[in-house]
Tab-separated table of C-alpha atoms and ligand atoms in Angstrom:
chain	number	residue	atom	x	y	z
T	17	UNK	CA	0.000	0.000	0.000
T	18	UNK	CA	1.377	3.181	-0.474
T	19	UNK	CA	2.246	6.009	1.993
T	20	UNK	CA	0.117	8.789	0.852
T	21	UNK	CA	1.677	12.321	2.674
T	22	UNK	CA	-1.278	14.210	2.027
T	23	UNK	CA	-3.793	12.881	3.717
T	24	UNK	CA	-6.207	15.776	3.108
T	25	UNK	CA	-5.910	15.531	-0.216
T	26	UNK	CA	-6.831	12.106	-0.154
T	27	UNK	CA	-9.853	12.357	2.583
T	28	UNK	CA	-11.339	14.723	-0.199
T	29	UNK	CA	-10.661	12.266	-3.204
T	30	UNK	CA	-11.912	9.646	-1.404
T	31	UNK	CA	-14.495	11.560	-0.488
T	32	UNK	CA	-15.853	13.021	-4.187
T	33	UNK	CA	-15.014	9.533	-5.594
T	34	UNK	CA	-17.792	8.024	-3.056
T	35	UNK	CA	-20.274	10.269	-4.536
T	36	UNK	CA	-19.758	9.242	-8.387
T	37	UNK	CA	-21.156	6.829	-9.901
T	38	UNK	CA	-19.780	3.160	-10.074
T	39	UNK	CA	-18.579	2.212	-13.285
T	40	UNK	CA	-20.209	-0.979	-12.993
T	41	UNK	CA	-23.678	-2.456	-12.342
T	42	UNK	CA	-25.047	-5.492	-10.043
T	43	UNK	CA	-26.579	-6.970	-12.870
T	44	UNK	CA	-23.668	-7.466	-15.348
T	45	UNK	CA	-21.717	-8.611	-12.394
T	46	UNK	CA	-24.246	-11.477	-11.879
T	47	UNK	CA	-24.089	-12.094	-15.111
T	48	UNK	CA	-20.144	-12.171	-15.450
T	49	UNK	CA	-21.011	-14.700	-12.213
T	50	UNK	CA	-23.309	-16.972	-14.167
T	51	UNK	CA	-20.975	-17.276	-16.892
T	52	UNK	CA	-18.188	-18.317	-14.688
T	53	UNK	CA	-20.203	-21.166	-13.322
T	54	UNK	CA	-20.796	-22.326	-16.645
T	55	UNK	CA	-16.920	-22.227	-16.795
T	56	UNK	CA	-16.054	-24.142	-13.679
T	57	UNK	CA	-18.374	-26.963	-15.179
T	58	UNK	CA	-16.480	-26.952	-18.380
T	59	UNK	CA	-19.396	-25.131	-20.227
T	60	UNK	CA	-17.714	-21.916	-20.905
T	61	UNK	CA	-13.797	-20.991	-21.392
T	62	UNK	CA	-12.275	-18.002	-19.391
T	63	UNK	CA	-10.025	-15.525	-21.941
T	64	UNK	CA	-8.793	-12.552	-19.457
T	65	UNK	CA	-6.294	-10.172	-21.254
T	66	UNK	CA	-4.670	-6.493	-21.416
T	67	UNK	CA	-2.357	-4.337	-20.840
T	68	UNK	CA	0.093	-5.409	-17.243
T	69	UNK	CA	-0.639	-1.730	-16.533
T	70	UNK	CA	-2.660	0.969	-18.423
T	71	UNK	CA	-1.177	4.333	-18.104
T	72	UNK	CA	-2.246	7.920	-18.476
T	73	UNK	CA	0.235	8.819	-21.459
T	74	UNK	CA	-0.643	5.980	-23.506
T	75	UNK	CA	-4.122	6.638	-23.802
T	76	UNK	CA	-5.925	6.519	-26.801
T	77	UNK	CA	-9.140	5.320	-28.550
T	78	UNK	CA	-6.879	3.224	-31.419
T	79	UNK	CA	-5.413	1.315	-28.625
T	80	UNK	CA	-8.543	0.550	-26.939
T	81	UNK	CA	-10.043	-0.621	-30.261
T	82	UNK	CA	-6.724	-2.636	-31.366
T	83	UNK	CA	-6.446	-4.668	-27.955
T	84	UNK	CA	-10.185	-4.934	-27.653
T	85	UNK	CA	-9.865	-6.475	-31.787
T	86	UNK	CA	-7.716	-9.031	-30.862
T	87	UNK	CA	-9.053	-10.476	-27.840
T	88	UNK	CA	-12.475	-10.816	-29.935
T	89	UNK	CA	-10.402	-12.206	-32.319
T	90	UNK	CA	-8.610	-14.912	-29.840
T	91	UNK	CA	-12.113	-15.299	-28.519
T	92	UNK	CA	-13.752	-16.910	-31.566
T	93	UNK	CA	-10.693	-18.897	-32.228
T	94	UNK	CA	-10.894	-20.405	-28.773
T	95	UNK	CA	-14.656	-20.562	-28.752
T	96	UNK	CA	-13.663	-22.790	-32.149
T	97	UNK	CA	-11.206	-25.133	-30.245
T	98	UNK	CA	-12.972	-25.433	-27.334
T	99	UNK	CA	-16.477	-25.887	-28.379
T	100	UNK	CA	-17.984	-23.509	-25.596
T	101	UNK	CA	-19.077	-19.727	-25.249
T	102	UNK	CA	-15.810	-17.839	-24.376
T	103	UNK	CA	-16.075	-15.956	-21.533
T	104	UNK	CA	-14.786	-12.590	-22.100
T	105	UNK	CA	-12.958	-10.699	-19.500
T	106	UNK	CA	-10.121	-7.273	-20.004
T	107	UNK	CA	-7.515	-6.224	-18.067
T	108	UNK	CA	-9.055	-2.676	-19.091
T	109	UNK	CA	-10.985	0.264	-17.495
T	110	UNK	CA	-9.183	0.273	-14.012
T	111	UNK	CA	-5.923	-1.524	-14.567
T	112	UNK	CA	-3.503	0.983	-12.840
T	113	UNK	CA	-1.866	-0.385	-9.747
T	114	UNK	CA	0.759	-2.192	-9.988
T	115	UNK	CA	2.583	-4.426	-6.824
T	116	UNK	CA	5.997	-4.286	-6.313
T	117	UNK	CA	8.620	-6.144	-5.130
T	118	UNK	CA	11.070	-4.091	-4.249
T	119	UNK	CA	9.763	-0.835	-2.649
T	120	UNK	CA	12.572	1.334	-3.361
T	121	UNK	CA	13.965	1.954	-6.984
T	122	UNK	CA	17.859	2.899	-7.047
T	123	UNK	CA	19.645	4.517	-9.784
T	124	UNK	CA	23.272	6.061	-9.727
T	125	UNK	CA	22.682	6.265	-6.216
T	126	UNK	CA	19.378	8.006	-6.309
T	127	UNK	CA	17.252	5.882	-4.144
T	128	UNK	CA	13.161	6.899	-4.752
T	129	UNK	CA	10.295	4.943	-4.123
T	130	UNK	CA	9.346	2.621	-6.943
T	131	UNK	CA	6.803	3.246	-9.371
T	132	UNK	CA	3.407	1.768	-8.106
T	133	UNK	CA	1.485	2.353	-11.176
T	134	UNK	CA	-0.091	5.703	-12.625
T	135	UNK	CA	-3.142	5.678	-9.930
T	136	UNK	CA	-0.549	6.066	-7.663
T	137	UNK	CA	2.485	8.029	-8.826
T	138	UNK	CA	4.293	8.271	-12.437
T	139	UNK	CA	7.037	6.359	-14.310
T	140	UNK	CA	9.573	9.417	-14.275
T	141	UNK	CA	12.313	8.641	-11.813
T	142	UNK	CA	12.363	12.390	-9.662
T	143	UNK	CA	11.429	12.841	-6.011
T	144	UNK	CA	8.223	14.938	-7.281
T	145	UNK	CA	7.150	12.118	-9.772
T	146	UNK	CA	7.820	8.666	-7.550
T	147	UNK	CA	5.551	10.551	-4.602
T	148	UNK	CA	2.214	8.701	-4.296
T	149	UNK	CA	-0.440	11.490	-5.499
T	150	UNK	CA	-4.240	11.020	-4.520
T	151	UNK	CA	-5.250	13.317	-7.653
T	152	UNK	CA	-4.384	10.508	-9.655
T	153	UNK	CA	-6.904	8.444	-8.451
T	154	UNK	CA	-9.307	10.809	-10.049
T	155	UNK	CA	-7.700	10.718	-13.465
T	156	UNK	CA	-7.763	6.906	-13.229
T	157	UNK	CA	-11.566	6.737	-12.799
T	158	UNK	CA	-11.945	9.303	-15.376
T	159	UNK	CA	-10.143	7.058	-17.846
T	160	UNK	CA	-11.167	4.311	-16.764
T	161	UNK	CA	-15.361	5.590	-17.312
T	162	UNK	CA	-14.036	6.861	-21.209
T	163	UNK	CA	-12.431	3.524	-21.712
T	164	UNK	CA	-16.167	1.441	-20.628
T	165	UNK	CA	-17.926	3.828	-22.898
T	166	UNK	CA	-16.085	2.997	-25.662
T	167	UNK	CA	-16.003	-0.609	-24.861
T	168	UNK	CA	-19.284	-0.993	-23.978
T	169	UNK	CA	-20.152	0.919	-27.815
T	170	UNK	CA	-18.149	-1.148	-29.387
T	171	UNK	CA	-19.162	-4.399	-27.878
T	172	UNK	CA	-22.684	-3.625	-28.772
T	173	UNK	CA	-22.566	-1.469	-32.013
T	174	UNK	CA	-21.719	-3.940	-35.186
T	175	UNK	CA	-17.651	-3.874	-34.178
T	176	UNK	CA	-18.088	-6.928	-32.911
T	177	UNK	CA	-19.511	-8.888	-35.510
T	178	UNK	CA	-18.126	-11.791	-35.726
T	179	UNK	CA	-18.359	-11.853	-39.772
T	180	UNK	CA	-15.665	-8.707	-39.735
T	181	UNK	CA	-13.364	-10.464	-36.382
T	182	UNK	CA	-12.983	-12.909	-38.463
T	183	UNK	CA	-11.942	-11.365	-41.551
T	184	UNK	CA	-9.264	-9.989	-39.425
T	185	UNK	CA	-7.816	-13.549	-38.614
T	186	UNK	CA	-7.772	-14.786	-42.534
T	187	UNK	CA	-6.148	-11.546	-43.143
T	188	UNK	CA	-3.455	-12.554	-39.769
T	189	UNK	CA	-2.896	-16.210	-41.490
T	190	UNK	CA	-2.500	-14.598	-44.986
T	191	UNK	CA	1.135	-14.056	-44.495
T	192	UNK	CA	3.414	-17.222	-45.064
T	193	UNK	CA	4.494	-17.121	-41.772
T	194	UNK	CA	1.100	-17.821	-40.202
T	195	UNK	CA	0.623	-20.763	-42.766
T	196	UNK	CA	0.526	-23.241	-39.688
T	197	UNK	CA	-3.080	-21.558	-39.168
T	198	UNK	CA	-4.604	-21.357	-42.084
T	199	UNK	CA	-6.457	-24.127	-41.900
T	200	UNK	CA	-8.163	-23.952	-38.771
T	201	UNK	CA	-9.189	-20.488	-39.714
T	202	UNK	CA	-10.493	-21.558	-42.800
T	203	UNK	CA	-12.773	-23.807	-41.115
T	204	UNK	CA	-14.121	-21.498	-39.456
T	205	UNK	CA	-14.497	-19.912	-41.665
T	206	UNK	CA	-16.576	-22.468	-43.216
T	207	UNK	CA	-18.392	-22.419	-40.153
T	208	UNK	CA	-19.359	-19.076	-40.813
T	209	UNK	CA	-20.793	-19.311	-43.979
T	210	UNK	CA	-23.009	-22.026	-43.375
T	211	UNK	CA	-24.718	-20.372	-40.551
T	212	UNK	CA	-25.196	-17.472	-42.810
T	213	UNK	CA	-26.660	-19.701	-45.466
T	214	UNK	CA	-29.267	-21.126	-42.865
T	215	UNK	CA	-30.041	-17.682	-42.429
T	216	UNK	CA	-28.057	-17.309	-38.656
T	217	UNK	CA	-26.797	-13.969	-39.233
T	218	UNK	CA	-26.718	-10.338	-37.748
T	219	UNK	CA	-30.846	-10.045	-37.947
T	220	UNK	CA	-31.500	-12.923	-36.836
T	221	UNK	CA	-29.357	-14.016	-34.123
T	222	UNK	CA	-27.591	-10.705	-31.671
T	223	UNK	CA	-25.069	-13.113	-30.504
T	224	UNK	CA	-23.826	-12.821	-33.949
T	225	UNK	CA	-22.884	-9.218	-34.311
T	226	UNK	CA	-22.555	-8.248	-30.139
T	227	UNK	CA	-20.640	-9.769	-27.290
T	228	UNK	CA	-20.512	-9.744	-23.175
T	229	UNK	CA	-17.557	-7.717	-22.667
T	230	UNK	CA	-16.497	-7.799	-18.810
T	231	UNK	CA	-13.425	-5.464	-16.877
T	232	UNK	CA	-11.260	-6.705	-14.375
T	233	UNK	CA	-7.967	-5.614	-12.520
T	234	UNK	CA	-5.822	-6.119	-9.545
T	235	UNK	CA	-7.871	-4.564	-6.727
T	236	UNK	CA	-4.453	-3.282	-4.686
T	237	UNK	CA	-5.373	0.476	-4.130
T	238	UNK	CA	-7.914	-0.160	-1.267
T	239	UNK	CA	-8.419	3.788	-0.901
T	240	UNK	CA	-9.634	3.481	-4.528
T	241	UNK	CA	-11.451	0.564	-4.449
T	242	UNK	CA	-13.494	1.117	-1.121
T	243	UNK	CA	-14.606	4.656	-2.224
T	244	UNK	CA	-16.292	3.064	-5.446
T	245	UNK	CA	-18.211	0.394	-3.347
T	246	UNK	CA	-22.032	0.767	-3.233
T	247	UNK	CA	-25.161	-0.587	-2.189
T	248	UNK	CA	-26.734	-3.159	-4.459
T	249	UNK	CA	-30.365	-2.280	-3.842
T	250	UNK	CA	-31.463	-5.908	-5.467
T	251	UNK	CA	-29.267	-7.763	-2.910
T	252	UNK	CA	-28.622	-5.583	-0.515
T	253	UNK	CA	-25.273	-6.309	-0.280
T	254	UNK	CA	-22.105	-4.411	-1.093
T	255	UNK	CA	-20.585	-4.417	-4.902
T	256	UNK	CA	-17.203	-3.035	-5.888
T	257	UNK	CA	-18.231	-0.204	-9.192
T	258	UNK	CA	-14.848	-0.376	-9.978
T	259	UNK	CA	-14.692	-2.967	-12.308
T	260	UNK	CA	-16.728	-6.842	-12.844
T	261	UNK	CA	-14.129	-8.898	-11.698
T	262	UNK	CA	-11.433	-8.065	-9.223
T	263	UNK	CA	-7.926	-9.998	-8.298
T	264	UNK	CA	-5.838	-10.515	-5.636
T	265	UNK	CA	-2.807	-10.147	-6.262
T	266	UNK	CA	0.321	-13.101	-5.376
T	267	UNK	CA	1.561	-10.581	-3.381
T	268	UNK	CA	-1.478	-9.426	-1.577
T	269	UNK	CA	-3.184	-12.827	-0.774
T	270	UNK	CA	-2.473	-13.494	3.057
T	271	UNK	CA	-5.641	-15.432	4.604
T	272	UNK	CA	-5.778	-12.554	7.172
T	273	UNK	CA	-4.724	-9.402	4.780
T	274	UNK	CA	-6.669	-6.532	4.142
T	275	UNK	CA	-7.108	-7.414	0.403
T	276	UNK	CA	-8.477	-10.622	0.824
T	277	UNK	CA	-10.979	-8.831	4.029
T	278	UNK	CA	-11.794	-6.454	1.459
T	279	UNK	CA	-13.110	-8.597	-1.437
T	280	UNK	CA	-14.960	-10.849	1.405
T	281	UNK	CA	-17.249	-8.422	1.554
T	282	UNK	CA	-18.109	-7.580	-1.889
T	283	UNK	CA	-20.431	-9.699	-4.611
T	284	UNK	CA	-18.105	-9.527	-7.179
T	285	UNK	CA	-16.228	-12.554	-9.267
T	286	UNK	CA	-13.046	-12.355	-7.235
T	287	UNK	CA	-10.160	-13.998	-8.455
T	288	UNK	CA	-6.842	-15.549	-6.467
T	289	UNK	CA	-3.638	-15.549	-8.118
T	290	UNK	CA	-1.772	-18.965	-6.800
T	291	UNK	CA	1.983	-18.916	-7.458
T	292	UNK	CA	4.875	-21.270	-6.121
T	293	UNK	CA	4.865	-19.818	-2.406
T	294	UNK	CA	1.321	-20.748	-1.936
T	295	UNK	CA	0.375	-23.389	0.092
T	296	UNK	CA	-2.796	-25.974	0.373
T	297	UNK	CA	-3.169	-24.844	3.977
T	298	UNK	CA	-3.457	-21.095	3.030
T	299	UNK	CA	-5.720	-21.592	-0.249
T	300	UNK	CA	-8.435	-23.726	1.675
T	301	UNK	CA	-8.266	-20.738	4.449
T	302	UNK	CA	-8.674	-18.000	1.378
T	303	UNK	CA	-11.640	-20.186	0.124
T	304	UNK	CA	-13.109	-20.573	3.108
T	305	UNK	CA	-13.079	-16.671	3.774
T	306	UNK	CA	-14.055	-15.362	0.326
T	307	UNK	CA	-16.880	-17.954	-0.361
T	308	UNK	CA	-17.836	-19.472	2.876
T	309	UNK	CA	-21.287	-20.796	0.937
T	310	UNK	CA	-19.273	-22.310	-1.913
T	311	UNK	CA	-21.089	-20.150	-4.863
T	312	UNK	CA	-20.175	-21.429	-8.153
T	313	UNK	CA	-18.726	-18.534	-10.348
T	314	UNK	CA	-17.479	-16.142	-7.211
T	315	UNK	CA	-14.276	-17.876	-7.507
T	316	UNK	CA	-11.367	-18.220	-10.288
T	317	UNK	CA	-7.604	-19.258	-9.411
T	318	UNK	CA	-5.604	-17.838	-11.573
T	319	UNK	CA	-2.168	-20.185	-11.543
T	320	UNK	CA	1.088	-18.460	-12.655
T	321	UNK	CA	3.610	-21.039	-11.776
T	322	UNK	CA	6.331	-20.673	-14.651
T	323	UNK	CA	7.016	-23.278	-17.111
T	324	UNK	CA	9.207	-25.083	-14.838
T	325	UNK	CA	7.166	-25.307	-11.912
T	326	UNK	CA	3.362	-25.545	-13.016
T	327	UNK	CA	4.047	-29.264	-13.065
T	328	UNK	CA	4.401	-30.031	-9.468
T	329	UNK	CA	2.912	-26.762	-7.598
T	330	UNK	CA	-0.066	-27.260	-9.284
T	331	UNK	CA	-1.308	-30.558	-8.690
T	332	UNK	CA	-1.006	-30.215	-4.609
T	333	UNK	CA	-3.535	-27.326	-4.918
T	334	UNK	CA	-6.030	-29.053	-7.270
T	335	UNK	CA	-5.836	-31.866	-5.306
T	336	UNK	CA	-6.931	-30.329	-2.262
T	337	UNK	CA	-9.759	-27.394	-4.223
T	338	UNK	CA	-10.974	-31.263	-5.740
T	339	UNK	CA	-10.761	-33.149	-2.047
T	340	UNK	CA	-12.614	-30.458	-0.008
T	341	UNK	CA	-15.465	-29.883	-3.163
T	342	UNK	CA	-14.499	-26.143	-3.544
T	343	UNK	CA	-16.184	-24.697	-6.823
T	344	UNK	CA	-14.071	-22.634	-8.468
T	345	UNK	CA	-12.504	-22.078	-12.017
T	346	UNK	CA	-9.258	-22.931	-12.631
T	347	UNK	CA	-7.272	-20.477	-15.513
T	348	UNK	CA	-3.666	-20.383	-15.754
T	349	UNK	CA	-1.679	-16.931	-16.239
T	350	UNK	CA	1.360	-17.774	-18.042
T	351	UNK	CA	3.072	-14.739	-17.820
T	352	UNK	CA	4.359	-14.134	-14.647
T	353	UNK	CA	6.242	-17.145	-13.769
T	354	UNK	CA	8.238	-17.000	-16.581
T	355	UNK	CA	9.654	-13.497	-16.888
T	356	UNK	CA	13.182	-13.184	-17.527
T	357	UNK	CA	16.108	-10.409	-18.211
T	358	UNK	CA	17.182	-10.771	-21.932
T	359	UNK	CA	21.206	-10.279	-22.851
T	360	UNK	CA	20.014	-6.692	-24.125
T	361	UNK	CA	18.608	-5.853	-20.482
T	362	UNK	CA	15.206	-5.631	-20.908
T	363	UNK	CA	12.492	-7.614	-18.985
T	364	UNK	CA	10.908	-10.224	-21.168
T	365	UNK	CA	8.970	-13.136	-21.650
T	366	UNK	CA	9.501	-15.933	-23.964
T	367	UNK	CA	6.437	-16.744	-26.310
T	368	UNK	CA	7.431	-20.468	-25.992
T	369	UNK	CA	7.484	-20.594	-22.640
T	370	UNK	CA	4.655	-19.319	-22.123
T	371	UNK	CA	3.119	-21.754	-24.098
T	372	UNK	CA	4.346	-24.185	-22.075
T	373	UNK	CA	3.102	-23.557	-18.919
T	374	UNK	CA	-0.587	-23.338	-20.920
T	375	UNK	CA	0.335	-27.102	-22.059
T	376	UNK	CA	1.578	-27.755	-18.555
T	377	UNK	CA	-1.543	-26.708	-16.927
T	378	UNK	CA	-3.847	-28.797	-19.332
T	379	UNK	CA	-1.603	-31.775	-18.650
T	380	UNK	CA	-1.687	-30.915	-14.962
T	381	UNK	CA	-5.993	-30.941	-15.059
T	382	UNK	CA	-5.884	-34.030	-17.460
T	383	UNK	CA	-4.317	-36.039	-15.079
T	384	UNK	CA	-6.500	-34.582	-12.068
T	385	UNK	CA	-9.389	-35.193	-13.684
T	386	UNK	CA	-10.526	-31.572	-13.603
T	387	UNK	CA	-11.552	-28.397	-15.417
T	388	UNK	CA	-8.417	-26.621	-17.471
T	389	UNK	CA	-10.916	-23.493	-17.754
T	390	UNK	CA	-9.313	-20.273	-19.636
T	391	UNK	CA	-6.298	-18.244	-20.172
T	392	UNK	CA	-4.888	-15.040	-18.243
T	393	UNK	CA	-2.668	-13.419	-20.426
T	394	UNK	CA	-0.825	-9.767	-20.637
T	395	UNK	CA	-1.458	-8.616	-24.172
T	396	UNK	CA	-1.843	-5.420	-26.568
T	397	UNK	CA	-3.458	-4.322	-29.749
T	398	UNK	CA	-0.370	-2.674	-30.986
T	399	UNK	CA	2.879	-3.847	-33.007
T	400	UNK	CA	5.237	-3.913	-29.995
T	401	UNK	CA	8.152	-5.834	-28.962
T	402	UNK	CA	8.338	-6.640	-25.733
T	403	UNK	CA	7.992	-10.486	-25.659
T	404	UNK	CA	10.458	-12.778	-27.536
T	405	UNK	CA	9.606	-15.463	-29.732
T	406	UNK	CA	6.557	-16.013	-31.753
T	407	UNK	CA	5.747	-16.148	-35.877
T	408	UNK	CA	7.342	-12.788	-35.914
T	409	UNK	CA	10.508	-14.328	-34.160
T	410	UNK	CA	11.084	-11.001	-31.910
T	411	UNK	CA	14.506	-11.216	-30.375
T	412	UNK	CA	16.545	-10.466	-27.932
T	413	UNK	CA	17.803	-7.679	-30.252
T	414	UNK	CA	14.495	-6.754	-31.166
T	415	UNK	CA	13.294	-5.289	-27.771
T	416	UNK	CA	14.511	-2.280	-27.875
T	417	UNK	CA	12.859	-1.393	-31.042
T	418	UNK	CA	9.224	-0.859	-29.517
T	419	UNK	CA	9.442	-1.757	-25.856
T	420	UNK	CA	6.178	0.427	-24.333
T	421	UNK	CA	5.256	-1.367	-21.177
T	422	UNK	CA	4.545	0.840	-18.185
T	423	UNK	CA	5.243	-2.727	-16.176
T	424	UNK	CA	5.551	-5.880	-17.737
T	425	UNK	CA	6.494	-7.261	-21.071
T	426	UNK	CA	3.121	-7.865	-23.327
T	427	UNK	CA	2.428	-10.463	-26.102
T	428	UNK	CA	2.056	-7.926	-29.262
T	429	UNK	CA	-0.812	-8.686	-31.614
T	430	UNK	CA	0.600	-11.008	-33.701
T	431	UNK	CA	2.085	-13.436	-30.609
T	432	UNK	CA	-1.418	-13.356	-28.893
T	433	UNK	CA	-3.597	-14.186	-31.950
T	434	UNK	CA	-0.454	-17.443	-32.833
T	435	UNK	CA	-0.988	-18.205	-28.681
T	436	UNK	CA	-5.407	-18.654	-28.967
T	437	UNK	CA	-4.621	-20.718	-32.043
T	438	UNK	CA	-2.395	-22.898	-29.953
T	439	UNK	CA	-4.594	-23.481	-27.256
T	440	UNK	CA	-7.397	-24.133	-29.708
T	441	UNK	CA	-5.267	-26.584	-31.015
T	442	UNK	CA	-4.202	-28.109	-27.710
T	443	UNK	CA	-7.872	-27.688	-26.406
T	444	UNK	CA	-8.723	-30.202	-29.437
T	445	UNK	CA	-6.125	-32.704	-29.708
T	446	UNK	CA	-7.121	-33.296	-25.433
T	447	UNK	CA	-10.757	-33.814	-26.290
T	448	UNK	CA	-9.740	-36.026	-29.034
T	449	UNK	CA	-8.194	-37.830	-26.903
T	450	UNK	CA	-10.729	-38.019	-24.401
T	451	UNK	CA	-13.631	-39.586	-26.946
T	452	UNK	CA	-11.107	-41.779	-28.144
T	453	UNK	CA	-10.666	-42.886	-24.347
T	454	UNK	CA	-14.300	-43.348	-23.624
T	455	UNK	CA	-14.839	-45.093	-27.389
T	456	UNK	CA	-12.501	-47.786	-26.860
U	530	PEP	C1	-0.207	-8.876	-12.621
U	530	PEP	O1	-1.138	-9.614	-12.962
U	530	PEP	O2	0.140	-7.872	-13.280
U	530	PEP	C2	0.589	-9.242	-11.432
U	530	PEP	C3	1.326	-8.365	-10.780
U	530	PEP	O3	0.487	-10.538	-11.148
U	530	PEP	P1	0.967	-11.388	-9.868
U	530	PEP	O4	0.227	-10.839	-8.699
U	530	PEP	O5	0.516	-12.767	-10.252
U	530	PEP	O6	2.452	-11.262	-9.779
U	531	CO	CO1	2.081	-7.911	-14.893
């Protein structure tokens, strides 16, 4: 948490955020709930993406339409592999505090605190700049209400259509290098066209030509968060406006913390990020205190092991969510766990490990038995490179060329669209496998 100086300052932020109104309603958040059930029982798939932190600077309608493009696009080719409604979740419209580490930045022995996210202070490495700032709170909800408006519009308002998000994809696996995909976009392409010919199309059918588009982030900045809580007149009880679906951080998870006492008392989805330090013990006391009556969809564990690890931190944790009957759903984050420093200096991910932690985690459920149910991954619209690896074979060399992150590296465009046609693919060949099982 930070240590704001001005506490005036932020008694009055706090105090004119509590009177605006939340960004989000008790209804969608239900329904973001009921589709997450349907996920934990295999009858949806989870894709959760954006930006590891939105900023102030980098603001801009194009960017909100290009990463909003491509996780439509990933969604229809996962809906494709996996046979289910795709569950559709950003890390958009309140992504802004960031968790650190390390609490104090030095640099030629400046030492200032480190940066904590723009709803808290800014990038820029001065004493002014690195001090936490409750004004900033205000331009984060103010971006943050811009960014749902235009999300909500375009989710609703043809951009969506899947007809034209598709387009997009034969246009991606166009280019020899994509030739891998081709074919599983042409079928679905197929696909397509032979609902239109039945006459499934735009006038017919809405689910053709508009989505559910749901916000999430890391709720971290409690100051924020509890201003923007309100009464849900339907239920009665108390629902964060700041977003549909809020995380806990791996940082911010202990059974008796304030983040965890926080989300216990709001409706919302809340989601758990599980990496290697957590234990059975601690989970089945964290799922005991956010959903003492077991409430399918309130849930998701977000694992973010690393490649290296997902393999035998997982199953302990499954075992015991499986043993005790706790619903939840179960996506994996592949990012985290496997960031790295490239020769070049930069902080990177590499595309294939990242896919491997996605394959370890459906091996990991395969073998338990249990539901493998979406993807968590930090992603833009734009052309970047900030992740190695990929179609585009971004290298170490490469990073420098358009490294943008605020925070962490992001899959570009290209390297998210290659990573939902690999879990398509991997989604398949496992439920191949599966009716082959049950056939013979
Ligand atoms: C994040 O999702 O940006 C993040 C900081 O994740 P974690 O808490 O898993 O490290
Ligand atoms: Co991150």
């Amino acid at each position: 948490m930070p240590e704001y100086t001005d506490i005036q300052t932020l008694e009055t932020v706090e105090a004119q955020i509590a009177k605006f109104p939340p960004l989000v309603f008790a209804g969608e958040v239900r329904t973001l709930k009921q589709q997450l059930a349907a996920a934990s029982l295999g009858e949806a798939f989870v894709l959760q993406g954006g930006d590891c932190a939105e900023s102030f600077e980098s603001f801009s309608a194009d960017r909100i339409r290009d990463t909003f493009r491509v996780l439509l696009q990933m969604a229809m080719v996962l809906t494709y592999g996996a046979k289910v409604p795709v569950v559709k979740l950003g890390r958009l419209a309140g992504q802004f505090a960031k968790p650190r580490s390390e609490p104090i930045e030095k640099r030629e022995g400046l030492s200032l605190p480190s940066y904590r996210g723009d709803i808290i202070n800014d990038l820029r490495f001065t004493p002014a700049a690195r001090n936490p700032d409750p004004l900033r709170m205000l331009q984060a909800y103010t971006q943050s209400a811009a960014t749902l408006n235009l999300l909500r519009a375009f989710s609703t308002g043809g951009f969506a259509d899947m007809t034209r998000v598709h387009a997009w994809t034969l246009e991606f696996t166009d280019s020899d290098r994509a030739e891998r995909y081709r074919e599983l976009a042409t079928r679905i392409q197929d696909t397509i066209d032979f609902m239109l010919a039945v006459g499934i199309n735009a006038d017919t059918a809405h689910e053709i030509s508009k989505v559910d588009f749901f916000t999430s982030h890391e709720s971290l900045l409690l100051e924020y968060e509890e201003a923007l809580t309100r009464i849900d007149s339907t239920s009665n009880c108390w629902l964060a406006g700041s977003g549909h679906m809020l995380w806990i951080g791996d940082r911010t998870r202990q059974p008796d913390g304030a983040h965890i006492e926080f989300a216990r008392g709001v409706i919302n989805p809340i989601g758990v990020k599980c990496g290697p330090s957590l234990n059975a013990e601690d989970l089945k006391l964290i799922l005991h205190r956010l959903n003492p009556h077991n409430e399918a969809g309130r849930i998701t564990l977000i694992a973010r092991f690393g490649a290296d690890q997902i393999g035998h931190r997982l199953p302990p944790l499954v075992q015991m969510v499986k043993q005790e009957g706790f619903r939840v759903v179960w996506i994996c984050d592949p990012m985290h766990g496997n960031t790295i420093k490239s020769s070049t200096g930069f902080k990177t991910r590499s595309f294939e490990r990242v896919l491997k932690e996605v394959q370890g985690f459906f091996a990991v459920h395969a073998s338990e038995n249990t539901i493998p149910a979406g993807v968590h991954i930090e992603m833009t619209g734009d052309n970047v490179t900030e992740c190695i690896g990929g179609i585009q074979a971004v290298t170490d060399e490469d990073l420098h060329s358009r490294y943008h992150t605020a925070c962490d590296p992001r899959l570009n465009a290209s390297q998210s669209l290659e990573l939902a046609f690999l879990v398509a693919e991997e989604i398949s060949s496992r439920r191949g496998e599966k009716i082959k099982r049950v056939v013979s």
